[in-house]
Short mmCIF file of N, CA, C and O in Angstrom, two decimals:
data_model
loop_
_atom_site.label_atom_id
_atom_site.label_comp_id
_atom_site.label_asym_id
_atom_site.label_seq_id
_atom_site.Cartn_x
_atom_site.Cartn_y
_atom_site.Cartn_z
N MET A 1 83.72 179.67 145.66
CA MET A 1 83.83 181.02 145.16
C MET A 1 84.58 180.99 143.82
O MET A 1 85.50 180.21 143.64
N ALA A 2 84.17 181.86 142.92
CA ALA A 2 84.81 181.97 141.62
C ALA A 2 85.02 183.45 141.32
O ALA A 2 84.20 184.28 141.66
N LYS A 3 86.14 183.74 140.67
CA LYS A 3 86.44 185.13 140.34
C LYS A 3 85.92 185.46 138.94
O LYS A 3 86.04 184.65 138.02
N TYR A 4 85.37 186.66 138.83
CA TYR A 4 84.86 187.17 137.56
C TYR A 4 85.42 188.56 137.33
O TYR A 4 85.55 189.35 138.26
N LEU A 5 85.69 188.85 136.07
CA LEU A 5 86.10 190.18 135.65
C LEU A 5 84.88 190.85 135.04
O LEU A 5 84.26 190.31 134.12
N LEU A 6 84.50 192.01 135.58
CA LEU A 6 83.38 192.77 135.05
C LEU A 6 83.97 193.96 134.29
O LEU A 6 84.65 194.79 134.89
N LEU A 7 83.76 194.01 132.99
CA LEU A 7 84.32 195.06 132.15
C LEU A 7 83.27 196.09 131.80
O LEU A 7 82.21 195.76 131.27
N LYS A 8 83.58 197.35 132.11
CA LYS A 8 82.71 198.47 131.74
C LYS A 8 83.26 199.07 130.46
O LYS A 8 84.44 199.37 130.37
N HIS A 9 82.40 199.23 129.48
CA HIS A 9 82.80 199.82 128.20
C HIS A 9 82.31 201.26 128.14
O HIS A 9 81.26 201.58 128.69
N TYR A 10 83.09 202.12 127.47
CA TYR A 10 82.65 203.51 127.34
C TYR A 10 81.28 203.58 126.69
O TYR A 10 80.39 204.27 127.14
N ARG A 11 81.14 202.92 125.61
CA ARG A 11 79.85 202.82 124.92
C ARG A 11 79.92 201.53 124.13
O ARG A 11 80.96 201.11 123.69
N GLY A 12 78.79 200.94 123.91
CA GLY A 12 78.80 199.76 123.07
C GLY A 12 78.16 198.58 123.75
O GLY A 12 77.52 198.71 124.78
N GLY A 13 78.32 197.46 123.16
CA GLY A 13 77.67 196.25 123.60
C GLY A 13 76.78 195.76 122.47
O GLY A 13 76.72 196.38 121.40
N PRO A 14 76.09 194.68 122.69
CA PRO A 14 75.27 194.11 121.62
C PRO A 14 74.25 195.09 121.03
O PRO A 14 74.25 195.33 119.84
N ASN A 15 73.40 195.66 121.84
CA ASN A 15 72.40 196.62 121.36
C ASN A 15 72.19 197.67 122.44
O ASN A 15 71.94 197.32 123.57
N PRO A 16 72.25 198.93 122.08
CA PRO A 16 72.02 199.96 123.09
C PRO A 16 70.59 199.88 123.63
O PRO A 16 69.66 199.57 122.89
N HIS A 17 70.44 200.12 124.91
CA HIS A 17 69.11 200.17 125.52
C HIS A 17 68.39 201.41 125.00
O HIS A 17 69.02 202.45 124.84
N PRO A 18 67.08 201.34 124.76
CA PRO A 18 66.38 202.52 124.24
C PRO A 18 66.44 203.73 125.17
O PRO A 18 66.31 204.86 124.72
N ASN A 19 66.66 203.51 126.46
CA ASN A 19 66.75 204.61 127.41
C ASN A 19 68.20 204.94 127.77
O ASN A 19 68.44 205.64 128.74
N ALA A 20 69.16 204.41 127.01
CA ALA A 20 70.56 204.68 127.30
C ALA A 20 70.80 206.19 127.25
O ALA A 20 70.18 206.90 126.46
N VAL A 21 71.69 206.64 128.10
CA VAL A 21 71.93 208.08 128.21
C VAL A 21 73.27 208.46 127.60
O VAL A 21 74.08 207.60 127.28
N ALA A 22 73.50 209.75 127.47
CA ALA A 22 74.72 210.27 126.86
C ALA A 22 75.96 209.83 127.60
O ALA A 22 75.91 209.52 128.79
N GLY A 23 77.09 209.83 126.88
CA GLY A 23 78.37 209.47 127.47
C GLY A 23 78.82 210.49 128.51
O GLY A 23 78.35 211.63 128.54
N MET A 24 79.76 210.07 129.36
CA MET A 24 80.22 210.89 130.47
C MET A 24 80.77 212.25 130.02
O MET A 24 80.72 213.21 130.77
N ASP A 25 81.26 212.32 128.80
CA ASP A 25 81.79 213.60 128.31
C ASP A 25 80.69 214.66 128.17
O ASP A 25 80.98 215.84 128.01
N GLU A 26 79.42 214.24 128.28
CA GLU A 26 78.29 215.17 128.19
C GLU A 26 77.61 215.39 129.55
O GLU A 26 76.57 216.02 129.61
N TRP A 27 78.18 214.87 130.62
CA TRP A 27 77.59 214.99 131.95
C TRP A 27 78.09 216.23 132.67
O TRP A 27 79.20 216.70 132.42
N THR A 28 77.31 216.69 133.63
CA THR A 28 77.75 217.78 134.49
C THR A 28 78.65 217.21 135.58
O THR A 28 78.64 216.00 135.84
N PRO A 29 79.44 218.07 136.25
CA PRO A 29 80.25 217.58 137.37
C PRO A 29 79.41 216.91 138.46
O PRO A 29 79.84 215.91 139.04
N GLU A 30 78.20 217.40 138.69
CA GLU A 30 77.32 216.78 139.70
C GLU A 30 76.88 215.39 139.27
O GLU A 30 76.78 214.48 140.09
N GLU A 31 76.63 215.21 137.98
CA GLU A 31 76.22 213.89 137.46
C GLU A 31 77.38 212.90 137.57
O GLU A 31 77.18 211.74 137.92
N ILE A 32 78.58 213.37 137.29
CA ILE A 32 79.76 212.51 137.42
C ILE A 32 79.95 212.13 138.89
O ILE A 32 80.19 210.96 139.21
N ALA A 33 79.80 213.09 139.80
CA ALA A 33 79.95 212.81 141.23
C ALA A 33 78.91 211.79 141.70
O ALA A 33 79.23 210.88 142.48
N ALA A 34 77.67 211.91 141.22
CA ALA A 34 76.62 210.96 141.61
C ALA A 34 76.94 209.56 141.09
O ALA A 34 76.73 208.56 141.78
N HIS A 35 77.45 209.49 139.87
CA HIS A 35 77.83 208.19 139.29
C HIS A 35 78.93 207.54 140.12
O HIS A 35 78.84 206.36 140.47
N LEU A 36 79.96 208.32 140.44
CA LEU A 36 81.08 207.77 141.22
C LEU A 36 80.63 207.37 142.62
O LEU A 36 81.09 206.35 143.16
N ALA A 37 79.74 208.13 143.23
CA ALA A 37 79.22 207.77 144.55
C ALA A 37 78.45 206.46 144.48
O ALA A 37 78.57 205.60 145.38
N PHE A 38 77.68 206.25 143.43
CA PHE A 38 76.95 204.99 143.25
C PHE A 38 77.95 203.83 143.15
O PHE A 38 77.78 202.80 143.81
N MET A 39 78.99 204.01 142.34
CA MET A 39 79.98 202.95 142.16
C MET A 39 80.68 202.64 143.48
O MET A 39 80.89 201.47 143.81
N ARG A 40 81.02 203.67 144.26
CA ARG A 40 81.64 203.44 145.57
C ARG A 40 80.68 202.67 146.48
O ARG A 40 81.10 201.79 147.24
N GLY A 41 79.39 202.99 146.42
CA GLY A 41 78.40 202.28 147.23
C GLY A 41 78.33 200.80 146.88
O GLY A 41 78.24 199.95 147.76
N VAL A 42 78.36 200.50 145.58
CA VAL A 42 78.35 199.09 145.14
C VAL A 42 79.60 198.39 145.67
O VAL A 42 79.53 197.28 146.21
N MET A 43 80.75 199.04 145.54
CA MET A 43 82.00 198.42 146.02
C MET A 43 81.98 198.22 147.53
O MET A 43 82.42 197.18 148.02
N ASP A 44 81.45 199.18 148.26
CA ASP A 44 81.35 199.04 149.72
C ASP A 44 80.48 197.85 150.09
O ASP A 44 80.82 197.06 150.98
N ASP A 45 79.36 197.68 149.38
CA ASP A 45 78.47 196.55 149.64
C ASP A 45 79.18 195.23 149.33
O ASP A 45 79.09 194.27 150.10
N LEU A 46 79.90 195.18 148.22
CA LEU A 46 80.64 193.97 147.85
C LEU A 46 81.73 193.67 148.88
O LEU A 46 81.97 192.50 149.21
N ARG A 47 82.39 194.71 149.39
CA ARG A 47 83.41 194.50 150.44
C ARG A 47 82.78 193.87 151.68
O ARG A 47 83.33 192.94 152.25
N GLU A 48 81.63 194.41 152.09
CA GLU A 48 80.94 193.88 153.27
C GLU A 48 80.55 192.41 153.08
O GLU A 48 80.55 191.65 154.04
N ARG A 49 80.23 192.03 151.87
CA ARG A 49 79.85 190.64 151.57
C ARG A 49 81.06 189.74 151.36
O ARG A 49 80.91 188.54 151.14
N GLY A 50 82.26 190.32 151.33
CA GLY A 50 83.48 189.55 151.08
C GLY A 50 83.64 189.18 149.62
O GLY A 50 84.37 188.25 149.30
N GLU A 51 83.01 189.92 148.70
CA GLU A 51 83.03 189.57 147.28
C GLU A 51 83.90 190.51 146.44
O GLU A 51 84.19 190.21 145.29
N PHE A 52 84.32 191.62 147.01
CA PHE A 52 85.09 192.59 146.25
C PHE A 52 86.56 192.19 146.24
O PHE A 52 87.13 191.84 147.27
N VAL A 53 87.20 192.25 145.08
CA VAL A 53 88.63 191.97 144.96
C VAL A 53 89.38 193.24 144.58
O VAL A 53 90.28 193.66 145.29
N GLU A 54 89.01 193.86 143.47
CA GLU A 54 89.74 195.04 142.99
C GLU A 54 88.95 195.72 141.89
O GLU A 54 88.12 195.11 141.24
N GLU A 55 89.24 197.02 141.68
CA GLU A 55 88.64 197.76 140.56
C GLU A 55 89.60 198.82 140.09
O GLU A 55 90.48 199.25 140.84
N ARG A 56 89.44 199.23 138.86
CA ARG A 56 90.22 200.32 138.30
C ARG A 56 89.42 200.96 137.17
O ARG A 56 88.78 200.28 136.39
N ALA A 57 89.54 202.27 137.08
CA ALA A 57 89.03 203.00 135.92
C ALA A 57 90.21 203.20 134.98
O ALA A 57 91.35 203.33 135.42
N LEU A 58 89.94 203.21 133.69
CA LEU A 58 90.99 203.35 132.70
C LEU A 58 90.83 204.65 131.93
O LEU A 58 89.71 205.09 131.67
N ALA A 59 91.96 205.23 131.53
CA ALA A 59 91.93 206.42 130.69
C ALA A 59 91.42 206.04 129.31
O ALA A 59 91.51 204.88 128.88
N TYR A 60 90.88 206.99 128.61
CA TYR A 60 90.34 206.75 127.27
C TYR A 60 91.45 206.46 126.27
O TYR A 60 91.27 205.70 125.35
N GLU A 61 92.63 207.06 126.48
CA GLU A 61 93.72 206.90 125.54
C GLU A 61 94.35 205.52 125.66
O GLU A 61 94.33 204.91 126.70
N GLY A 62 94.98 205.09 124.58
CA GLY A 62 95.71 203.83 124.58
C GLY A 62 96.11 203.45 123.17
O GLY A 62 95.63 204.05 122.19
N GLU A 63 97.01 202.54 123.05
CA GLU A 63 97.47 202.07 121.75
C GLU A 63 97.51 200.54 121.75
O GLU A 63 97.62 199.93 122.80
N PHE A 64 97.45 199.98 120.56
CA PHE A 64 97.69 198.55 120.40
C PHE A 64 99.19 198.36 120.23
O PHE A 64 99.84 199.14 119.54
N VAL A 65 99.76 197.33 120.85
CA VAL A 65 101.18 197.03 120.76
C VAL A 65 101.35 195.55 120.48
O VAL A 65 100.62 194.72 121.03
N ARG A 66 102.30 195.23 119.60
CA ARG A 66 102.61 193.82 119.36
C ARG A 66 104.10 193.65 119.11
O ARG A 66 104.82 194.62 118.85
N TYR A 67 104.55 192.44 119.17
CA TYR A 67 105.94 192.07 118.92
C TYR A 67 106.29 192.44 117.48
O TYR A 67 105.56 192.11 116.55
N GLY A 68 107.43 193.11 117.30
CA GLY A 68 107.83 193.56 115.98
C GLY A 68 108.82 192.65 115.28
O GLY A 68 109.15 192.87 114.12
N GLY A 69 109.31 191.64 115.97
CA GLY A 69 110.29 190.74 115.38
C GLY A 69 111.61 190.84 116.13
O GLY A 69 111.87 191.81 116.85
N GLU A 70 112.44 189.84 115.95
CA GLU A 70 113.73 189.78 116.64
C GLU A 70 114.55 191.03 116.34
O GLU A 70 114.77 191.37 115.18
N GLY A 71 114.98 191.74 117.40
CA GLY A 71 115.81 192.92 117.26
C GLY A 71 115.07 194.16 116.78
O GLY A 71 115.70 195.17 116.50
N ARG A 72 113.78 194.09 116.65
CA ARG A 72 113.00 195.24 116.18
C ARG A 72 112.18 195.82 117.33
O ARG A 72 111.83 195.12 118.28
N ALA A 73 111.87 197.09 117.19
CA ALA A 73 111.03 197.75 118.19
C ALA A 73 109.59 197.20 118.12
O ALA A 73 109.17 196.71 117.07
N PRO A 74 108.87 197.30 119.22
CA PRO A 74 107.47 196.88 119.18
C PRO A 74 106.70 197.71 118.15
O PRO A 74 107.02 198.87 117.89
N VAL A 75 105.70 197.09 117.56
CA VAL A 75 104.83 197.77 116.60
C VAL A 75 103.67 198.37 117.39
O VAL A 75 103.06 197.69 118.22
N THR A 76 103.40 199.65 117.15
CA THR A 76 102.28 200.30 117.82
C THR A 76 101.32 200.85 116.78
O THR A 76 101.72 201.16 115.65
N ASP A 77 100.10 200.97 117.16
CA ASP A 77 99.07 201.52 116.30
C ASP A 77 98.02 202.16 117.19
O ASP A 77 97.68 201.63 118.25
N GLY A 78 97.53 203.31 116.78
CA GLY A 78 96.43 203.88 117.54
C GLY A 78 96.78 205.22 118.14
O GLY A 78 97.83 205.78 117.86
N PRO A 79 95.88 205.74 118.93
CA PRO A 79 94.65 205.06 119.37
C PRO A 79 93.56 205.15 118.31
O PRO A 79 93.06 206.22 118.03
N PHE A 80 93.24 204.00 117.72
CA PHE A 80 92.24 203.94 116.67
C PHE A 80 91.10 202.98 117.00
O PHE A 80 90.29 202.68 116.14
N ALA A 81 91.03 202.50 118.23
CA ALA A 81 89.97 201.54 118.57
C ALA A 81 88.60 202.18 118.38
O ALA A 81 88.40 203.35 118.66
N GLU A 82 87.67 201.40 117.86
CA GLU A 82 86.29 201.86 117.77
C GLU A 82 85.81 202.16 119.18
O GLU A 82 86.18 201.47 120.13
N THR A 83 84.97 203.16 119.33
CA THR A 83 84.46 203.53 120.65
C THR A 83 83.86 202.32 121.35
O THR A 83 84.06 202.13 122.54
N LYS A 84 83.15 201.48 120.63
CA LYS A 84 82.49 200.34 121.24
C LYS A 84 83.49 199.34 121.82
O LYS A 84 83.14 198.51 122.64
N ASP A 85 84.75 199.43 121.39
CA ASP A 85 85.76 198.49 121.85
C ASP A 85 86.58 199.00 123.02
O ASP A 85 87.41 198.29 123.54
N VAL A 86 86.41 200.24 123.42
CA VAL A 86 87.24 200.83 124.45
C VAL A 86 86.69 200.50 125.83
O VAL A 86 85.52 200.74 126.12
N ILE A 87 87.53 199.97 126.68
CA ILE A 87 87.12 199.59 128.02
C ILE A 87 87.32 200.76 128.97
O ILE A 87 88.39 201.35 129.03
N ALA A 88 86.28 201.11 129.71
CA ALA A 88 86.33 202.24 130.63
C ALA A 88 86.95 201.85 131.97
O ALA A 88 87.59 202.65 132.63
N GLY A 89 86.75 200.63 132.38
CA GLY A 89 87.28 200.17 133.65
C GLY A 89 86.86 198.75 133.91
O GLY A 89 86.15 198.13 133.13
N TRP A 90 87.33 198.24 135.05
CA TRP A 90 87.02 196.86 135.38
C TRP A 90 86.93 196.68 136.87
O TRP A 90 87.40 197.50 137.65
N MET A 91 86.28 195.60 137.25
CA MET A 91 86.15 195.22 138.64
C MET A 91 86.32 193.70 138.70
O MET A 91 85.83 192.98 137.83
N ILE A 92 87.03 193.24 139.70
CA ILE A 92 87.15 191.80 139.93
C ILE A 92 86.33 191.48 141.17
O ILE A 92 86.47 192.14 142.21
N ILE A 93 85.48 190.47 141.04
CA ILE A 93 84.67 190.02 142.17
C ILE A 93 84.93 188.54 142.38
O ILE A 93 85.35 187.83 141.48
N ASP A 94 84.68 188.07 143.58
CA ASP A 94 84.84 186.66 143.94
C ASP A 94 83.52 186.24 144.56
O ASP A 94 83.23 186.58 145.71
N VAL A 95 82.69 185.55 143.77
CA VAL A 95 81.32 185.26 144.18
C VAL A 95 81.03 183.76 144.11
O VAL A 95 81.79 182.99 143.53
N ASP A 96 79.89 183.36 144.69
CA ASP A 96 79.51 181.95 144.77
C ASP A 96 79.03 181.36 143.45
O ASP A 96 79.07 180.14 143.29
N SER A 97 78.55 182.20 142.53
CA SER A 97 77.95 181.64 141.32
C SER A 97 77.97 182.64 140.17
O SER A 97 78.13 183.85 140.37
N LYS A 98 77.77 182.10 138.97
CA LYS A 98 77.64 182.96 137.81
C LYS A 98 76.42 183.86 137.95
O LYS A 98 76.44 185.03 137.57
N ALA A 99 75.36 183.32 138.55
CA ALA A 99 74.14 184.12 138.77
C ALA A 99 74.45 185.34 139.63
O ALA A 99 73.95 186.44 139.36
N ARG A 100 75.27 185.18 140.66
CA ARG A 100 75.63 186.31 141.52
C ARG A 100 76.49 187.31 140.73
O ARG A 100 76.36 188.52 140.89
N ALA A 101 77.37 186.82 139.86
CA ALA A 101 78.17 187.71 139.02
C ALA A 101 77.25 188.52 138.11
O ALA A 101 77.44 189.73 137.94
N TYR A 102 76.24 187.88 137.55
CA TYR A 102 75.28 188.58 136.68
C TYR A 102 74.48 189.60 137.48
O TYR A 102 74.22 190.70 137.01
N GLU A 103 74.09 189.24 138.68
CA GLU A 103 73.35 190.17 139.54
C GLU A 103 74.18 191.43 139.83
O GLU A 103 73.67 192.55 139.76
N THR A 104 75.47 191.23 140.10
CA THR A 104 76.35 192.36 140.37
C THR A 104 76.53 193.21 139.12
O THR A 104 76.49 194.44 139.18
N ALA A 105 76.71 192.57 137.96
CA ALA A 105 76.87 193.30 136.70
C ALA A 105 75.62 194.13 136.41
O ALA A 105 75.71 195.29 135.99
N ALA A 106 74.45 193.55 136.64
CA ALA A 106 73.20 194.27 136.39
C ALA A 106 73.10 195.49 137.30
O ALA A 106 72.64 196.56 136.88
N ARG A 107 73.53 195.33 138.53
CA ARG A 107 73.50 196.47 139.46
C ARG A 107 74.42 197.58 138.97
O ARG A 107 74.07 198.76 139.01
N LEU A 108 75.61 197.22 138.50
CA LEU A 108 76.53 198.22 137.96
C LEU A 108 75.95 198.90 136.72
O LEU A 108 76.16 200.09 136.49
N SER A 109 75.22 198.15 135.92
CA SER A 109 74.59 198.68 134.71
C SER A 109 73.57 199.76 135.02
O SER A 109 73.27 200.61 134.19
N ALA A 110 73.04 199.75 136.23
CA ALA A 110 72.02 200.72 136.64
C ALA A 110 72.62 202.00 137.21
O ALA A 110 71.88 202.87 137.66
N ALA A 111 73.95 202.14 137.17
CA ALA A 111 74.58 203.36 137.69
C ALA A 111 73.98 204.59 137.03
O ALA A 111 73.67 204.56 135.84
N PRO A 112 73.80 205.67 137.78
CA PRO A 112 73.20 206.86 137.19
C PRO A 112 74.16 207.57 136.25
O PRO A 112 75.37 207.54 136.42
N GLY A 113 73.55 208.18 135.24
CA GLY A 113 74.31 208.97 134.28
C GLY A 113 73.69 210.34 134.12
O GLY A 113 73.29 210.97 135.10
N LYS A 114 73.57 210.79 132.90
CA LYS A 114 72.99 212.09 132.58
C LYS A 114 71.58 212.20 133.15
O LYS A 114 70.79 211.27 133.05
N ASP A 115 71.31 213.30 133.80
CA ASP A 115 70.00 213.57 134.42
C ASP A 115 69.64 212.54 135.50
O ASP A 115 68.47 212.38 135.83
N GLY A 116 70.63 211.81 136.00
CA GLY A 116 70.40 210.84 137.06
C GLY A 116 69.72 209.56 136.60
O GLY A 116 69.36 208.71 137.42
N ARG A 117 69.55 209.39 135.30
CA ARG A 117 68.90 208.19 134.77
C ARG A 117 69.88 207.02 134.72
O ARG A 117 71.07 207.21 134.45
N PRO A 118 69.39 205.79 134.94
CA PRO A 118 70.28 204.62 134.84
C PRO A 118 70.94 204.54 133.46
O PRO A 118 70.31 204.83 132.44
N LEU A 119 72.20 204.13 133.44
CA LEU A 119 72.94 204.05 132.18
C LEU A 119 72.44 202.92 131.28
O LEU A 119 72.51 203.02 130.08
N HIS A 120 72.02 201.81 131.87
CA HIS A 120 71.65 200.62 131.08
C HIS A 120 72.83 200.18 130.21
O HIS A 120 72.64 199.69 129.11
N GLU A 121 74.06 200.38 130.71
CA GLU A 121 75.22 200.01 129.91
C GLU A 121 75.46 198.50 130.00
O GLU A 121 75.10 197.85 130.97
N TRP A 122 76.04 197.97 128.95
CA TRP A 122 76.42 196.56 128.96
C TRP A 122 77.65 196.39 129.83
O TRP A 122 78.60 197.17 129.73
N ILE A 123 77.64 195.38 130.68
CA ILE A 123 78.80 195.01 131.49
C ILE A 123 79.22 193.62 131.02
O ILE A 123 78.42 192.67 131.07
N GLU A 124 80.43 193.50 130.56
CA GLU A 124 80.93 192.21 130.10
C GLU A 124 81.38 191.40 131.31
O GLU A 124 82.15 191.89 132.13
N VAL A 125 80.90 190.17 131.44
CA VAL A 125 81.23 189.29 132.57
C VAL A 125 82.11 188.16 132.05
O VAL A 125 81.70 187.40 131.18
N ARG A 126 83.33 188.08 132.58
CA ARG A 126 84.30 187.07 132.14
C ARG A 126 84.83 186.30 133.33
O ARG A 126 85.41 186.90 134.23
N PRO A 127 84.65 184.99 133.37
CA PRO A 127 85.22 184.22 134.47
C PRO A 127 86.73 184.08 134.32
O PRO A 127 87.25 184.05 133.20
N PHE A 128 87.43 184.02 135.44
CA PHE A 128 88.85 183.70 135.43
C PHE A 128 89.00 182.20 135.24
O PHE A 128 88.19 181.42 135.76
N LEU A 129 90.03 181.80 134.54
CA LEU A 129 90.31 180.36 134.41
C LEU A 129 90.79 179.83 135.74
O LEU A 129 91.60 180.47 136.42
N SER A 130 90.30 178.68 136.13
CA SER A 130 90.76 178.07 137.37
C SER A 130 91.87 177.05 137.08
O SER A 130 92.57 176.62 137.98
N ALA A 131 92.01 176.68 135.81
CA ALA A 131 93.05 175.74 135.38
C ALA A 131 93.33 176.04 133.91
O ALA A 131 92.47 176.61 133.23
N PRO A 132 94.50 175.65 133.41
CA PRO A 132 94.78 175.87 131.99
C PRO A 132 93.74 175.15 131.12
O PRO A 132 93.25 174.07 131.49
N PRO A 133 93.39 175.75 129.98
CA PRO A 133 92.41 175.09 129.11
C PRO A 133 92.98 173.80 128.54
O PRO A 133 94.18 173.67 128.33
N VAL A 134 92.11 172.83 128.27
CA VAL A 134 92.50 171.55 127.68
C VAL A 134 91.85 171.49 126.30
O VAL A 134 90.63 171.60 126.17
N PHE A 135 92.67 171.34 125.26
CA PHE A 135 92.15 171.26 123.90
C PHE A 135 92.31 169.83 123.43
O PHE A 135 93.38 169.24 123.54
N GLU A 136 91.26 169.27 122.91
CA GLU A 136 91.32 167.86 122.44
C GLU A 136 91.18 167.79 120.95
O GLU A 136 90.65 168.59 120.31
#
């Protein structure tokens, strides 16, 4: 088993799908409820398979923070991230293969959005390191 982080982005990815639908800020309450029910269904299925680890949705707001120097306050900037860079939420899964991680990401990409149509959103799939990287 290997752990993967599946990142949902508000909007963005390499190329939008031609049938991509409007962002959640343009959905009705019923469309949002249907989307969340779909996501709960996927998580329930993953739990039954023993593949679900954790998930969280993230607020749209946020800032970049970095070290400001010895004795100085942290440096903050934002929220100025490009929409394509903002992460909507994440899920951690523990699956047998990268192929299974991709299968799960594709299923999440099909979550319904506006008018009940699949979102076709990009899901970023990132494996967890199993050991520190070795640089030669």
